[in-house]
mmCIF file of C-alpha atoms in Angstrom:
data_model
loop_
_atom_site.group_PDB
_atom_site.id
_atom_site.type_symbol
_atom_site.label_atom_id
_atom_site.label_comp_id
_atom_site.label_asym_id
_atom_site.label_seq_id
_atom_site.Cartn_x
_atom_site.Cartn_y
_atom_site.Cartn_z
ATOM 1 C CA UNK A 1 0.000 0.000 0.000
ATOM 2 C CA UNK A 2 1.459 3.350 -0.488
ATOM 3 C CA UNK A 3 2.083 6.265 1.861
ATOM 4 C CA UNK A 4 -0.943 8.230 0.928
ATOM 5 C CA UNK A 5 -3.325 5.104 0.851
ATOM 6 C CA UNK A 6 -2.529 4.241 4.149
ATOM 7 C CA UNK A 7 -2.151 8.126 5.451
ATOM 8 C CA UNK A 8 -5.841 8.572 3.600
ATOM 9 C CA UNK A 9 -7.198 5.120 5.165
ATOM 10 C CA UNK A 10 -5.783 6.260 9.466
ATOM 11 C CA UNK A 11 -7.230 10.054 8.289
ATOM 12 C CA UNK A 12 -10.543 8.869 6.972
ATOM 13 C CA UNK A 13 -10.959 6.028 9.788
ATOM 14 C CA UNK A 14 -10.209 8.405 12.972
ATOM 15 C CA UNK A 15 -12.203 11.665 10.890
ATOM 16 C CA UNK A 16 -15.170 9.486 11.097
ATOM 17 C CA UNK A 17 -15.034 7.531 14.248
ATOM 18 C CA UNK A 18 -18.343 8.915 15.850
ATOM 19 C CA UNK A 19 -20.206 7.492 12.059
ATOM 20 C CA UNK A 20 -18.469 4.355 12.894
ATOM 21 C CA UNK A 21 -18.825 3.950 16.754
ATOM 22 C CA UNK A 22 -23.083 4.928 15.935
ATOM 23 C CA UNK A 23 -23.028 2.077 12.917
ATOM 24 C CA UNK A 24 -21.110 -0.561 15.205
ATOM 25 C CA UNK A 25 -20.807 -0.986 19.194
ATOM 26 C CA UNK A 26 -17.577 -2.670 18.649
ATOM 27 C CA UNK A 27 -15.696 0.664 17.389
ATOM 28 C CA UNK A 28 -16.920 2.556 20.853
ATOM 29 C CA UNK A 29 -13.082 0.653 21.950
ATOM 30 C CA UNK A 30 -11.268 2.976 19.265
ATOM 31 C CA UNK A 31 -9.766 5.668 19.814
ATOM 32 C CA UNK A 32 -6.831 7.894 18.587
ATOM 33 C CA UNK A 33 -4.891 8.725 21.907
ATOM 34 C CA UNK A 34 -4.343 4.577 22.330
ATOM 35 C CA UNK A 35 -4.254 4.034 18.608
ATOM 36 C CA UNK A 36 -0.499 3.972 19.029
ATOM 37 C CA UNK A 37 0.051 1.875 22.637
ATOM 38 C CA UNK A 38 1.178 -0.961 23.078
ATOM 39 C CA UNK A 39 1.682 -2.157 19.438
ATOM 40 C CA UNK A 40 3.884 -4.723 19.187
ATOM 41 C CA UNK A 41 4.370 -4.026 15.307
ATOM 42 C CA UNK A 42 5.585 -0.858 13.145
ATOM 43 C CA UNK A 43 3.289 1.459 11.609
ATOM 44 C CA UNK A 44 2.827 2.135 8.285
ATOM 45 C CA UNK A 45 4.680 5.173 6.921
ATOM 46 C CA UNK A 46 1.499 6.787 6.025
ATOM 47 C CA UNK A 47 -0.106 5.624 9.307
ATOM 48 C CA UNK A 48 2.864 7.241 10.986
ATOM 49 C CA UNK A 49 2.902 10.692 9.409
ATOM 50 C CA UNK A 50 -0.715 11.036 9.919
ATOM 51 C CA UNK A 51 -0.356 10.126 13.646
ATOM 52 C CA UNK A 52 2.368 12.877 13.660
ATOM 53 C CA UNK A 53 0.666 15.708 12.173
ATOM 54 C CA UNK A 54 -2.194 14.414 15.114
ATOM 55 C CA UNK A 55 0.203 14.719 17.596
ATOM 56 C CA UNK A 56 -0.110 11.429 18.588
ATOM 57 C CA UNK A 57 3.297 10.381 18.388
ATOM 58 C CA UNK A 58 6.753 12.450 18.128
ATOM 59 C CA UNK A 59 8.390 12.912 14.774
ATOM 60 C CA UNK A 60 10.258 9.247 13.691
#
């Protein structure tokens, strides 16, 4: 997948997270702040420079 697929995917996904959490009771365990904790695996690229420009994580 390429950098902006996945940025565009993590953007679109977290943008509309109250849609999703209202469609499905399973996303109400999403959220952006622990999007990023406790991952035992690395993040896209894409993933990883949207989470930056979020503030989510530091600059990697």
């Amino acid at each position: 997948m390429s950098d902006p697929h996945a940025y565009n995917l993590v953007k679109t996904l977290y943008e509309h997270l109250p849609e999703l959490q209202h469609a499905h009771p399973a996303a109400s365990d999403i959220s952006i702040t622990e999007a990023t904790k406790q991952v035992p695996l690395d993040f896209h690229p894409g993933a990883v420079n949207y989470f930056t420009e979020q503030g989510i994580i530091g600059n990697q």
